[in-house]
CSV table of C-alpha atoms and ligand atoms in Angstrom, one decimal:
chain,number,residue,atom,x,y,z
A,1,UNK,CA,48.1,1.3,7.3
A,2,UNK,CA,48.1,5.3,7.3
A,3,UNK,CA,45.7,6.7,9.7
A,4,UNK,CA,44.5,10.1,10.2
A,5,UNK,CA,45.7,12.8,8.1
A,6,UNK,CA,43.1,15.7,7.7
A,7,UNK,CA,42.5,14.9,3.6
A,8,UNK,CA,41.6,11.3,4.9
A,9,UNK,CA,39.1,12.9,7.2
A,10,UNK,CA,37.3,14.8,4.6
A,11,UNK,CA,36.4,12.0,2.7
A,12,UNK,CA,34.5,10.4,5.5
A,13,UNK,CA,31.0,12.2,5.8
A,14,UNK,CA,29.5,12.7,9.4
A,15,UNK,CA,28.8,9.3,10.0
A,16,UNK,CA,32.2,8.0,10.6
A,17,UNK,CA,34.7,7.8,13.7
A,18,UNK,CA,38.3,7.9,13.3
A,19,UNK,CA,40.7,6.7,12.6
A,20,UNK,CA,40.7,5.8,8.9
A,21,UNK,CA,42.4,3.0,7.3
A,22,UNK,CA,43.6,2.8,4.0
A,23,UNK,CA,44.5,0.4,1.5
A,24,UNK,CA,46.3,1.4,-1.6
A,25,UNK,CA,45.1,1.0,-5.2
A,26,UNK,CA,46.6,-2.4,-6.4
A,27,UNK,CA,49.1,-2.1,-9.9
A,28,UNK,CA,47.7,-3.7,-12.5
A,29,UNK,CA,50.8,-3.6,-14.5
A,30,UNK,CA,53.2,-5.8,-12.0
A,31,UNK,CA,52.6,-9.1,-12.1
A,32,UNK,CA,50.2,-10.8,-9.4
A,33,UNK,CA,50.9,-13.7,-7.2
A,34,UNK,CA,49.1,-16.7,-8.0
A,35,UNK,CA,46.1,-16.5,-5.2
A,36,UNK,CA,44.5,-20.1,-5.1
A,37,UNK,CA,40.8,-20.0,-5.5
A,38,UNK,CA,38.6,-22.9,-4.7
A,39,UNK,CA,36.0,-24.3,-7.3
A,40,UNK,CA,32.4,-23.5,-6.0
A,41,UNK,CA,30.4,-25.7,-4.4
A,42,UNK,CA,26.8,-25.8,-3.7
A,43,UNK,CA,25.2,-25.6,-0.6
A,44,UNK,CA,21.3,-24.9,-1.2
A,45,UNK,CA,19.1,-23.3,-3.7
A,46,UNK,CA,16.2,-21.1,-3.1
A,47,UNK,CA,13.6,-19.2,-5.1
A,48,UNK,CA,11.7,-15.8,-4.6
A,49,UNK,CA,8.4,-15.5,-5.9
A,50,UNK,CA,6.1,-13.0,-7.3
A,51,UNK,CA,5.3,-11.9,-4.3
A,52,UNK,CA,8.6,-11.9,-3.3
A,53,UNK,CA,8.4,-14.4,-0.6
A,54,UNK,CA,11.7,-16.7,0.3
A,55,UNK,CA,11.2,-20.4,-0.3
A,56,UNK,CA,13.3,-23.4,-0.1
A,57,UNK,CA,12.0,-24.3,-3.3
A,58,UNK,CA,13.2,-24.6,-7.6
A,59,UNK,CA,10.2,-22.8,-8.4
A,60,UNK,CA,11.7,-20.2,-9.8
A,61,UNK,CA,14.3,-22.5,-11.7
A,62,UNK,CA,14.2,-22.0,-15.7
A,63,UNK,CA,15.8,-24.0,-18.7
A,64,UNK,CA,17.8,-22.6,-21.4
A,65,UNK,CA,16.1,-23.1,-25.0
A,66,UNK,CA,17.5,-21.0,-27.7
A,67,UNK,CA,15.9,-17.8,-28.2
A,68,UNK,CA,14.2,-17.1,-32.2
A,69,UNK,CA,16.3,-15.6,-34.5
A,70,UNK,CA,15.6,-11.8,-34.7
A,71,UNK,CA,13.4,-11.8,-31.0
A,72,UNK,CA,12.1,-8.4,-30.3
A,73,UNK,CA,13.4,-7.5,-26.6
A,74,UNK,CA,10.8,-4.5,-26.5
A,75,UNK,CA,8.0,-7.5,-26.2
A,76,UNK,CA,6.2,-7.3,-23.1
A,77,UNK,CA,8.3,-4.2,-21.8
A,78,UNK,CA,4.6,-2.5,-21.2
A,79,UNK,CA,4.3,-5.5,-18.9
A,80,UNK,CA,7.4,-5.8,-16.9
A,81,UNK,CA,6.4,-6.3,-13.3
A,82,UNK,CA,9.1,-4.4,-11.7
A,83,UNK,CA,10.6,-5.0,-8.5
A,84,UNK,CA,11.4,-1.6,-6.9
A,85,UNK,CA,14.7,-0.1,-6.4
A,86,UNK,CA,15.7,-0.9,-2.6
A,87,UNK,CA,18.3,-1.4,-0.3
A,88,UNK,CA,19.7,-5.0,-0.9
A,89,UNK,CA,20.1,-6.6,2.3
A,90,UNK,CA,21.7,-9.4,3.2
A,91,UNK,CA,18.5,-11.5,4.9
A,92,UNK,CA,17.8,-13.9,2.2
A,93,UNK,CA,21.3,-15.1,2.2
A,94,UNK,CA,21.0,-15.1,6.1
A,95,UNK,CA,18.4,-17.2,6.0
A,96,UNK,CA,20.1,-19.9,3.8
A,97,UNK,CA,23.0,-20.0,6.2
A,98,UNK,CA,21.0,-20.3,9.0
A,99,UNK,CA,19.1,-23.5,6.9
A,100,UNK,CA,22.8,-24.8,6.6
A,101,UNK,CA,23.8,-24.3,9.3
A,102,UNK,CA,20.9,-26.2,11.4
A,103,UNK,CA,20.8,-29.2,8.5
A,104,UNK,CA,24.5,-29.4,10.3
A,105,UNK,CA,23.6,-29.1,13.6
A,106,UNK,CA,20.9,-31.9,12.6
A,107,UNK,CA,23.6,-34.4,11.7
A,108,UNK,CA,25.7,-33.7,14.4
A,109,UNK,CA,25.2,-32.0,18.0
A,110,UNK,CA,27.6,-28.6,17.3
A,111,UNK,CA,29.0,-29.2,14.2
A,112,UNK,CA,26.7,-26.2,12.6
A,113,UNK,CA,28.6,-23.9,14.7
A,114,UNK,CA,31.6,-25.4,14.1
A,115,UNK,CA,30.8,-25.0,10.3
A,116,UNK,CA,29.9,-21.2,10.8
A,117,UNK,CA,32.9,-20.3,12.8
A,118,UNK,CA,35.3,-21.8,10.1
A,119,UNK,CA,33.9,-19.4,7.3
A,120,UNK,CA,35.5,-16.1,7.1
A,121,UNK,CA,33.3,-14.2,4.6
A,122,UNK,CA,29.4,-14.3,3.8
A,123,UNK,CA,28.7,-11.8,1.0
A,124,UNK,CA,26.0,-11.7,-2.3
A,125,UNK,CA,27.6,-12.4,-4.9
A,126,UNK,CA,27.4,-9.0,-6.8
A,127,UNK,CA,29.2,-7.4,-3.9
A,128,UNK,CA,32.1,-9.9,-3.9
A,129,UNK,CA,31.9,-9.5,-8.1
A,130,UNK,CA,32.4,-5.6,-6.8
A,131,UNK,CA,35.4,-6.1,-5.1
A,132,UNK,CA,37.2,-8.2,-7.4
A,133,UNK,CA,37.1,-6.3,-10.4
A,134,UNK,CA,38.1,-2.9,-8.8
A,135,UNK,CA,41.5,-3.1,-10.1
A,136,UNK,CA,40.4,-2.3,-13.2
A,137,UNK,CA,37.3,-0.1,-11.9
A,138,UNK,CA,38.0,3.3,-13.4
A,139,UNK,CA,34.6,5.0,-13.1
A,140,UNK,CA,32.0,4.0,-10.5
A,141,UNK,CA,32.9,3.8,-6.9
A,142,UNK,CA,30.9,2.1,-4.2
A,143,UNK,CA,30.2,2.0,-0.6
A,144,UNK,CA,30.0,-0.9,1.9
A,145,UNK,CA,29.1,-1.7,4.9
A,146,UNK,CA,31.1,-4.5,7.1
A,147,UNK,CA,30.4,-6.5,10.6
A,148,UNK,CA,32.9,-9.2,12.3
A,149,UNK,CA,30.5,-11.5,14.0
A,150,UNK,CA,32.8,-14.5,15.7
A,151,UNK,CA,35.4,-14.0,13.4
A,152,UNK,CA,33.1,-14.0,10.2
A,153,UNK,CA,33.1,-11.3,8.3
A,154,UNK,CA,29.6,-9.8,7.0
A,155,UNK,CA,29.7,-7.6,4.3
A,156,UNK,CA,26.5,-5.7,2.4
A,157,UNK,CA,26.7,-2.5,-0.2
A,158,UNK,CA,25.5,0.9,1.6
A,159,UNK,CA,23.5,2.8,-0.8
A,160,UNK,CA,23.2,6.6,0.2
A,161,UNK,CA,19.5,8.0,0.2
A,162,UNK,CA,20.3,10.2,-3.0
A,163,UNK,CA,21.8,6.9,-5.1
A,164,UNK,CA,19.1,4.6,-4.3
A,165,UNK,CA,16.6,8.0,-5.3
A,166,UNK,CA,18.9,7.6,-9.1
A,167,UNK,CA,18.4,4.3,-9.5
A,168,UNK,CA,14.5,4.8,-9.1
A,169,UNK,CA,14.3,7.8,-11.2
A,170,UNK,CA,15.6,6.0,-13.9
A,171,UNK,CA,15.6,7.7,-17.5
A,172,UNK,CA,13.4,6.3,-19.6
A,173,UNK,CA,15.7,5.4,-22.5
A,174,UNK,CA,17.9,3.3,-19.2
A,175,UNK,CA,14.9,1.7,-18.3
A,176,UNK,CA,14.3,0.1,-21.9
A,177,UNK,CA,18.0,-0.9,-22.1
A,178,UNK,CA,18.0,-2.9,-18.6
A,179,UNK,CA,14.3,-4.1,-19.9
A,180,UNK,CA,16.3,-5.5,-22.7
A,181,UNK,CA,18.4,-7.7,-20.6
A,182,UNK,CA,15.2,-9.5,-18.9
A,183,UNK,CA,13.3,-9.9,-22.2
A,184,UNK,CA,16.2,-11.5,-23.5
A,185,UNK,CA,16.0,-13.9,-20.4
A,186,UNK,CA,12.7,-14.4,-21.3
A,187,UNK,CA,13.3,-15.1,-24.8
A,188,UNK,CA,16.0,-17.5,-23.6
A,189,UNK,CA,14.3,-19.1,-20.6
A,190,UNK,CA,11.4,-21.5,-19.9
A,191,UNK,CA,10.1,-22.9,-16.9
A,192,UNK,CA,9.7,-26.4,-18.1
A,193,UNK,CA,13.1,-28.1,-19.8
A,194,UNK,CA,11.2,-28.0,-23.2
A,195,UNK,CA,10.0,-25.4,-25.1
A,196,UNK,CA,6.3,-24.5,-24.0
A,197,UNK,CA,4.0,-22.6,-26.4
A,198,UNK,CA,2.3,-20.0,-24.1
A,199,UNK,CA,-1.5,-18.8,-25.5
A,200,UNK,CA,-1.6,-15.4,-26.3
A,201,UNK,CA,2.5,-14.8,-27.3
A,202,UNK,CA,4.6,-15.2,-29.7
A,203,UNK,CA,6.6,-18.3,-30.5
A,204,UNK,CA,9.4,-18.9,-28.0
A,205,UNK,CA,8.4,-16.5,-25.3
A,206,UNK,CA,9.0,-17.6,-22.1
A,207,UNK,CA,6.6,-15.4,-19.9
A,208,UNK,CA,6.4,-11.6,-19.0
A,209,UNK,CA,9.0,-10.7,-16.9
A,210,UNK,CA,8.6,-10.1,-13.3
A,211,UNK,CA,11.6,-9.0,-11.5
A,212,UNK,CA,10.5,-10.2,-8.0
A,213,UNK,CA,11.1,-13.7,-9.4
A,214,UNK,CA,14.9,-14.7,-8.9
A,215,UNK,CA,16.4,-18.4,-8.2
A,216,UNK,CA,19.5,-18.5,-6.1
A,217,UNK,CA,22.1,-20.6,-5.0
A,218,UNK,CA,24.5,-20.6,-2.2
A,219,UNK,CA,27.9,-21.5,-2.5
A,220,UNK,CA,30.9,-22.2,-0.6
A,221,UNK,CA,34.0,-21.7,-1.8
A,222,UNK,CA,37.9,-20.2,-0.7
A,223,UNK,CA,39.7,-17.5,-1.6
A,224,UNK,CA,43.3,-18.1,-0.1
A,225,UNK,CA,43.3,-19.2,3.5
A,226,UNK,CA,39.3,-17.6,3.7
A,227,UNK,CA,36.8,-20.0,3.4
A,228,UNK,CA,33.3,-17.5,1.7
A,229,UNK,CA,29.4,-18.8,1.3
A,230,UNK,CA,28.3,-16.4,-1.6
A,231,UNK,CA,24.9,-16.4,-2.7
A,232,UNK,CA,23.5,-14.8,-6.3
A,233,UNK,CA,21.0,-14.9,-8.8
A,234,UNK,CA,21.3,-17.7,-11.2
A,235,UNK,CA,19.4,-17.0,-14.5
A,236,UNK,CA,19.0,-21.0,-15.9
A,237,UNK,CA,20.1,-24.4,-15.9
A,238,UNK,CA,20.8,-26.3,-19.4
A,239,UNK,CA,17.9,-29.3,-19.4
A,240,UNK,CA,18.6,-30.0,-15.8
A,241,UNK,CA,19.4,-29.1,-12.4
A,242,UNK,CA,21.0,-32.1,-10.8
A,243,UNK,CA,22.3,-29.9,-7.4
A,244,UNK,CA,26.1,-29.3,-8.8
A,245,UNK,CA,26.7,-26.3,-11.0
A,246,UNK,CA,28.0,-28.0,-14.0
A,247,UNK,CA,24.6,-27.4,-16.2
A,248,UNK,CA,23.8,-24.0,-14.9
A,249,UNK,CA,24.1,-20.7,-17.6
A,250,UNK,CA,24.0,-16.8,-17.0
A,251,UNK,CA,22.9,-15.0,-19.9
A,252,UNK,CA,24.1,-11.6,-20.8
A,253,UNK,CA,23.2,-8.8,-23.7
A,254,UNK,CA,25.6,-6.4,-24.9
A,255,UNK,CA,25.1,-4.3,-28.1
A,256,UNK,CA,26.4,-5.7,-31.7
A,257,UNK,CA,30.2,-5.1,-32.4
A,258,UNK,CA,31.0,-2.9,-35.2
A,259,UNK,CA,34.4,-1.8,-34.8
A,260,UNK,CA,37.5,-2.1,-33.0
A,261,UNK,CA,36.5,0.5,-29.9
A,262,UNK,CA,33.1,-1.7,-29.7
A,263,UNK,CA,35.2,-5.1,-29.1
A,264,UNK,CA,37.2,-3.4,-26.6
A,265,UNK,CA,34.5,-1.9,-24.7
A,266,UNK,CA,32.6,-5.5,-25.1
A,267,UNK,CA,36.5,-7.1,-24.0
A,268,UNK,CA,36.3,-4.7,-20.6
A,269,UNK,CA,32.7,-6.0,-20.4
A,270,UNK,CA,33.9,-9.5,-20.2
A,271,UNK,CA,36.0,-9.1,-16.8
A,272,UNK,CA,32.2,-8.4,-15.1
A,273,UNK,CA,30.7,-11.5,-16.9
A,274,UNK,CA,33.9,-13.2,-16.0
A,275,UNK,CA,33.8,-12.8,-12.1
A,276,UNK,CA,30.0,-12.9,-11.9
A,277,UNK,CA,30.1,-16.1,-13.5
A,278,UNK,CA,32.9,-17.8,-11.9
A,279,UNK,CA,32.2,-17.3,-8.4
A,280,UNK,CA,28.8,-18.9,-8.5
A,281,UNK,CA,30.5,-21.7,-10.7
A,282,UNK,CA,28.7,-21.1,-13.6
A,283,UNK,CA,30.2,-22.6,-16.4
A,284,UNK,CA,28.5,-20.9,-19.5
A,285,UNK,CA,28.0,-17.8,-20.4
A,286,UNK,CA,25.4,-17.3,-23.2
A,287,UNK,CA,25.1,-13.5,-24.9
A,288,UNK,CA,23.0,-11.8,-27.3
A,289,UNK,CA,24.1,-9.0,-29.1
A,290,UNK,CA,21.0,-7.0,-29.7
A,291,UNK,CA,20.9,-3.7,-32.2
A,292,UNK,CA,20.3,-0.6,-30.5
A,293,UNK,CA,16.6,-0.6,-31.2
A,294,UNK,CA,15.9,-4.0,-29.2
A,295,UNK,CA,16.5,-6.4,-31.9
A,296,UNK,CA,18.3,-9.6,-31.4
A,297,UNK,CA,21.5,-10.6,-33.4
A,298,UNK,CA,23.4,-13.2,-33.1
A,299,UNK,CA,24.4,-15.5,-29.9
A,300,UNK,CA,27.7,-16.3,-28.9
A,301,UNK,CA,28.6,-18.7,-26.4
A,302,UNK,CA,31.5,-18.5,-23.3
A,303,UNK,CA,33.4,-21.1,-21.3
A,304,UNK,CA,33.9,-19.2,-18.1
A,305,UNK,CA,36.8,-20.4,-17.6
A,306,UNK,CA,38.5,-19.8,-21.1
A,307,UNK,CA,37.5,-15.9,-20.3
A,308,UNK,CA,40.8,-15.0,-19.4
A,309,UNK,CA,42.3,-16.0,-21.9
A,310,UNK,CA,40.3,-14.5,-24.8
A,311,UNK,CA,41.4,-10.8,-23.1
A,312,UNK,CA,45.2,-11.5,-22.8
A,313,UNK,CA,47.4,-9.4,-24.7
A,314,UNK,CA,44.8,-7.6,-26.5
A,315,UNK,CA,44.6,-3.4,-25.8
A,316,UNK,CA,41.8,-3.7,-23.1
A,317,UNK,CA,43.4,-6.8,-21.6
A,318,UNK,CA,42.6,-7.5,-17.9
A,319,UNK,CA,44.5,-10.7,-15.6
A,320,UNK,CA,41.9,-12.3,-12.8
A,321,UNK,CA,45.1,-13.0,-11.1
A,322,UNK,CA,45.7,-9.5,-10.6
A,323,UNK,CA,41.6,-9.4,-9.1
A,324,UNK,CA,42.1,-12.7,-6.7
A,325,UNK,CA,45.5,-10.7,-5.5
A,326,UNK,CA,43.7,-7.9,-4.6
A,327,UNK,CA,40.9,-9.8,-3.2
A,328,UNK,CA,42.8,-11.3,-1.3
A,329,UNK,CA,44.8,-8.4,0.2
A,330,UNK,CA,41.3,-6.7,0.7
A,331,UNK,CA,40.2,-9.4,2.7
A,332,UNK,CA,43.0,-9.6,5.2
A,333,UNK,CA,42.6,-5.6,5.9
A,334,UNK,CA,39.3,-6.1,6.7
A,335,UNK,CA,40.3,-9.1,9.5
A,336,UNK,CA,43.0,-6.8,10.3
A,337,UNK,CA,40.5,-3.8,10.6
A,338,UNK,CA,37.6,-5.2,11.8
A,339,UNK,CA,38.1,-8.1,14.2
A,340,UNK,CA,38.8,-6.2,17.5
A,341,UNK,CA,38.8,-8.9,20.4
A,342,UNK,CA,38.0,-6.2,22.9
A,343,UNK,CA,34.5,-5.3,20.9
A,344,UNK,CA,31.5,-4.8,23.1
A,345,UNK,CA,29.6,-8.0,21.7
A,346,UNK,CA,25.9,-6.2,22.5
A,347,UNK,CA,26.5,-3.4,20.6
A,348,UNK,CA,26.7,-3.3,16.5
A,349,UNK,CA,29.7,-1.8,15.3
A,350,UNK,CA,29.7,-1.8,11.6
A,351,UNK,CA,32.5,-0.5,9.5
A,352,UNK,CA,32.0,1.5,6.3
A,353,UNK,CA,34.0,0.6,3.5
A,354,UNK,CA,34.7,3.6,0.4
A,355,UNK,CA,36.0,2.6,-2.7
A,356,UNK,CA,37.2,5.3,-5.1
A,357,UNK,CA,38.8,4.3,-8.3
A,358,UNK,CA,42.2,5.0,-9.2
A,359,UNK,CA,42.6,6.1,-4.9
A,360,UNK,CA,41.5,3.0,-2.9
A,361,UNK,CA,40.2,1.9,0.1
A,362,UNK,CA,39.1,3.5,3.1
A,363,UNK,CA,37.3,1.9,6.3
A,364,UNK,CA,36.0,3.2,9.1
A,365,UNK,CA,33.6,2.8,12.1
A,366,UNK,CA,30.6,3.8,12.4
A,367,UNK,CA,29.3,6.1,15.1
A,368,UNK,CA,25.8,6.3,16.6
A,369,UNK,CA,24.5,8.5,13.5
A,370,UNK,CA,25.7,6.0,11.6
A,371,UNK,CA,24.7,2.7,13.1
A,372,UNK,CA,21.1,4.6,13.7
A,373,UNK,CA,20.6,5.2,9.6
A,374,UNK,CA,21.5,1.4,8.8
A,375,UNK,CA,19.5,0.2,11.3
A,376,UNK,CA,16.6,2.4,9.3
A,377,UNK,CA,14.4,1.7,12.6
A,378,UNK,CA,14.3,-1.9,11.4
A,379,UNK,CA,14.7,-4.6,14.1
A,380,UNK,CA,18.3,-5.0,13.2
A,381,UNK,CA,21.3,-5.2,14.8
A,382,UNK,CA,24.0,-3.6,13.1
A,383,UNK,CA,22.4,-4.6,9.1
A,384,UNK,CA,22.2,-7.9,10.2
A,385,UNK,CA,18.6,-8.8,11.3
A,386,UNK,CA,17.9,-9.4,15.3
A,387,UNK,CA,16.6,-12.9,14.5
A,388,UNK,CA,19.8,-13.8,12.9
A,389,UNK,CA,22.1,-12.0,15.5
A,390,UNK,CA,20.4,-13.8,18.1
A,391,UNK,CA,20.6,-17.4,16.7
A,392,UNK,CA,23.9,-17.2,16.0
A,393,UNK,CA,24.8,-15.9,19.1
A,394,UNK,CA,22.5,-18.2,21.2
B,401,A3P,P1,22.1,-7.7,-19.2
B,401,A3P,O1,23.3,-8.0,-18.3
B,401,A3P,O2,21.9,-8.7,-20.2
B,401,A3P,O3,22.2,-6.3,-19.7
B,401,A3P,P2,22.1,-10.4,-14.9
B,401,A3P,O4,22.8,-10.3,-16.2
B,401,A3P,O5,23.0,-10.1,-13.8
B,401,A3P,O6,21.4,-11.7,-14.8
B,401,A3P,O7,21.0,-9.2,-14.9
B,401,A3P,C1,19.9,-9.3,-15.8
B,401,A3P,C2,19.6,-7.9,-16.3
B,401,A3P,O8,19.3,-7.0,-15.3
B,401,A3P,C3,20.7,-7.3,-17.1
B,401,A3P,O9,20.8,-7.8,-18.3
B,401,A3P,C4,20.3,-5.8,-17.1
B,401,A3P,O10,19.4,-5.5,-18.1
B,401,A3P,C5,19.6,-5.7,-15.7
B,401,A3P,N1,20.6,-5.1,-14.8
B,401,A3P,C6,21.5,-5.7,-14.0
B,401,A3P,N2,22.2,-4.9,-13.3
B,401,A3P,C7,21.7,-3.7,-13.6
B,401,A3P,C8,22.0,-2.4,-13.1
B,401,A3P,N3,23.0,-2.1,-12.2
B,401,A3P,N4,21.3,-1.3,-13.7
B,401,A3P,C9,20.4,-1.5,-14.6
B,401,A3P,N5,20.0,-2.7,-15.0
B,401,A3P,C10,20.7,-3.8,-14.5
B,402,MG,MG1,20.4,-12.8,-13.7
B,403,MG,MG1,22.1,-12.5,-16.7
C-alpha cells in the first residue's frame, strides 16, 4: 500500500479523508494463480412487482419458450413501463439476508448469527460482475461505496448526482437499443411453462414489459478463503424452477456478426455474459442477434461454463482466472483497508472505492460531507438501512 502522495490526493473529490490506498492494475498478460471458486448455491428467491414491492414470492418467475423467427423487438416499446433511473441500494438484498438469517436462528438458538458472521462479502450481483471483469475494463470506470459491519464486508455502487442525471436523460436512439433487450425477454419469456396466447398480441409475445418486475435469487458462494451471498436479477427458468439453479437461463441481445472486428467486439462481450452468468450459477446463456433496426436473427445458445474456452487464444482473448485472481486480491485490500478494530461501532464509516481503468484502485474514508450525501437524509446508517443496522447489531 502507497499512501498519500499529492497526485493521489487530487483524485479524491471533497468528500474523502486521507490517507489513500491503492491497489495496482492487475497484468493480464502473466499468468494467474488458480483462485478456487465455489459453485453457487441458492439460498431464497424473491420477486418485485409492478409496483415494485418486495415479496417472498415466484411471481415474477418466467419460462423460456423460444422466441418466433424474425420477432420485431420495437413491439410494445410505446408501452414499456419504465422503472426510473435510481440509486441501487442494497435493501432488497438486505432484506433476504435478514429472511436467512432468522430461518437460521429458527432452527437453532444463534446459529443465524453465527451464519452471518462467517460471510465476508454481501454484494448484487452486478457490482461483484463489476469488479471481476476490471482487468480487462479499458473504458468505464466506477465508484463504490464499502462498510465492514462484524467483519462482513458491505459493498454498493455510488453513483454521482451528474451520472445518475445521464442515465435518465437517455438519448433516444439508447433508449430503443436497451428497449431491445427487454422485448427480446418478452419475446423469449412467459409466465406460465407453456406458451400462452395473450388477446390483443401477436403470436409468442409474452406481455409488455415492465421494468419494475424483476425475480431474484440469492446465493452463497466462496471466492478463495471469503465466503459471499450475491443477489441478482434472474431473467427465466427452462420448464421449471425446482430451487437449485440447474434450469435457470439469462438471455442476452447483441447485434448480428458481419465481420471479423464484430466477433471480437461480440468475443469482449462474452467476458460480461460470462461473469454475470456464473456467479448466480446460471448455466445457459441464450442470445439473439437482432439487426440494427430491431429485428431478430438467429439464436445461439451458451454453456456458461464452456465460455472460457470459446475466447482462448483468439485476438480479443480474455482468462477468468486472471478476474478470480484479481478478485481475490481486491477483496483482501478491502479487509485489510476497511476492518479497523478500533472503529467507533455508532458511527457509519463508509469507504469509497474509485476504479479507473488501466490505473486501479483507490479507497478512502469518507468524511462527514460524505457520509451526509449517502445517507441522502434517508433513515440510514452509513447506506445500509437503520432497520437492518439495528437487527444485526441487536
Ligand atoms: P441485453 O443485455 O440483451 O442488451 P440483462 O441482460 O442483465 O438481463 O438486462 C436486460 C436488458 O436491460 C439488457 O438487454 C439491456 O437492454 C438493458 N440494460 C441492462 N443494463 C443496461 C445498462 N447499463 N444501460 C442500458 N440498458 C441496460
Ligand atoms: Mg435480466
Ligand atoms: Mg438478460
Amino acid at each position: 500500500l502507497h499512501e498519500n502522495g499529492a497526485k493521489q490526493r487530487e483524485i479524491a473529490n471533497n468528500y474523502t479523508e486521507h490517507p489513500i490506498h491503492k491497489l495496482s492494475y492487475p497484468s493480464t498478460s502473466s499468468p494467474a494463480r488458480t483462485v478456487p471458486f465455489q459453485q453457487p448455491s441458492p439460498l431464497l428467491t424473491f420477486s418485485y412487482t409492478p409496483a415494485r414491492e418486495l415479496e417472498f414470492t415466484d411471481s415474477a418467475l418466467r419460462y423460456y419458450i423460444p422466441p418466433p423467427n424474425g420477432a420485431d423487438l420495437r413491439y410494445g416499446y410505446e408501452r414499456w413501463v419504465k422503472r426510473p433511473e435510481e440509486k441501487v441500494r442494497v435493501d432488497g438484498l438486505l432484506r433476504a439476508v435478514a429472511k436467512v438469517r432468522e430461518r437460521m436462528e429458527r432452527s437453532e438458538a444463534g446459529s443465524g448469527r453465527r451464519w452471518l458472521e462467517g460471510v465476508g462479502l454481501v454484494s448484487w450481483r452486478g457490482v461483484m460482475t463489476k469488479i471481476l471483469t476490471a482487468p480487462y475494463e479499458e473504458r468505464d470506470g466506477w465508484e463504490m461505496n464499502v462498510m465492514d459491519i462484524d467483519g462482513t464486508l458491505y459493498l454498493e455502487e455510488h453513483l454521482s448526482d451528474a451520472k445518475l442525471r445521464d442515465k435518465e436523460d437517455m438519448a433516444p436512439h439508447h433508449r430503443l437499443q436497451s428497449y431491445y433487450g427487454y422485448s427480446f425477454e418478452a419475446w423469449s419469456t412467459s409466465s406460465r411453462p407453456v406458451r400462452e396466447r395473450l388477446a390483443g398480441h401477436p403470436e409468442g409475445w409474452g406481455g409488455d414489459v415492465d421494468t419494475n418486475v424483476q425475480w431474484c435469487c440469492v446465493v452463497k458462494t466462496k471466492l478463495g478463503d471469503t465466503r459471499l451471498v450475491i443477489g441478482g436479477e434472474v431473467d427465466c427458468a427452462r420448464e421449471r424452477f425446482t430451487g437449485r439453479t440447474d434450469d435457470l437461463v439469462e438471455l442476452k441481445t447483441s447485434m448480428v456478426i458481419r465481420g471479423a472486428q464484430d466477433e471480437a467486439r461480440f468475443e469482449k462481450k462474452l467476458l460480461k455474459f460470462y461473469f454475470q452468468s456464473f456467479l448466480l450459477g446460471v448455466p445457459q446463456i441464450i442470445v439473439g442477434f437482432r439487426t440494427p433496426a430491431g429485428q431478430l436473427s438467429t439464436l445461439q445458445s451458451f454453456k456458461t461454463m464452456q465460455i472460457p474456452r470459446l475466447v482462448r487464444g483468439k485476438r480479443s482473448a480474455w482468462d477468468p482466472m486472471v478476474c478470480f485472481d484479481w478478485a481475490q486480491n481486491f477483496v483482501a485490500f478491502l479487509k485489510s483497508v476497511a476492518n479497523n478494530p478500533a472503529a467507533n461501532a455508532s458511527k457509519a464509516r463508509i469507504w469509497r472505492v474509485i476504479f479507473k481503468p488501466k490505473d486501479g484502485i483507490s479507497v478512502s474514508l469518507l468524511n462527514d460531507a460524505g457520509v451526509r450525501e449517502v445517507e441522502a437524509g434517508e433513515e440510514r446508517v452509513g447506506f445500509l438501512p437503520r432497520w437492518y443496522f439495528d437487527e444485526m447489531s441487536g
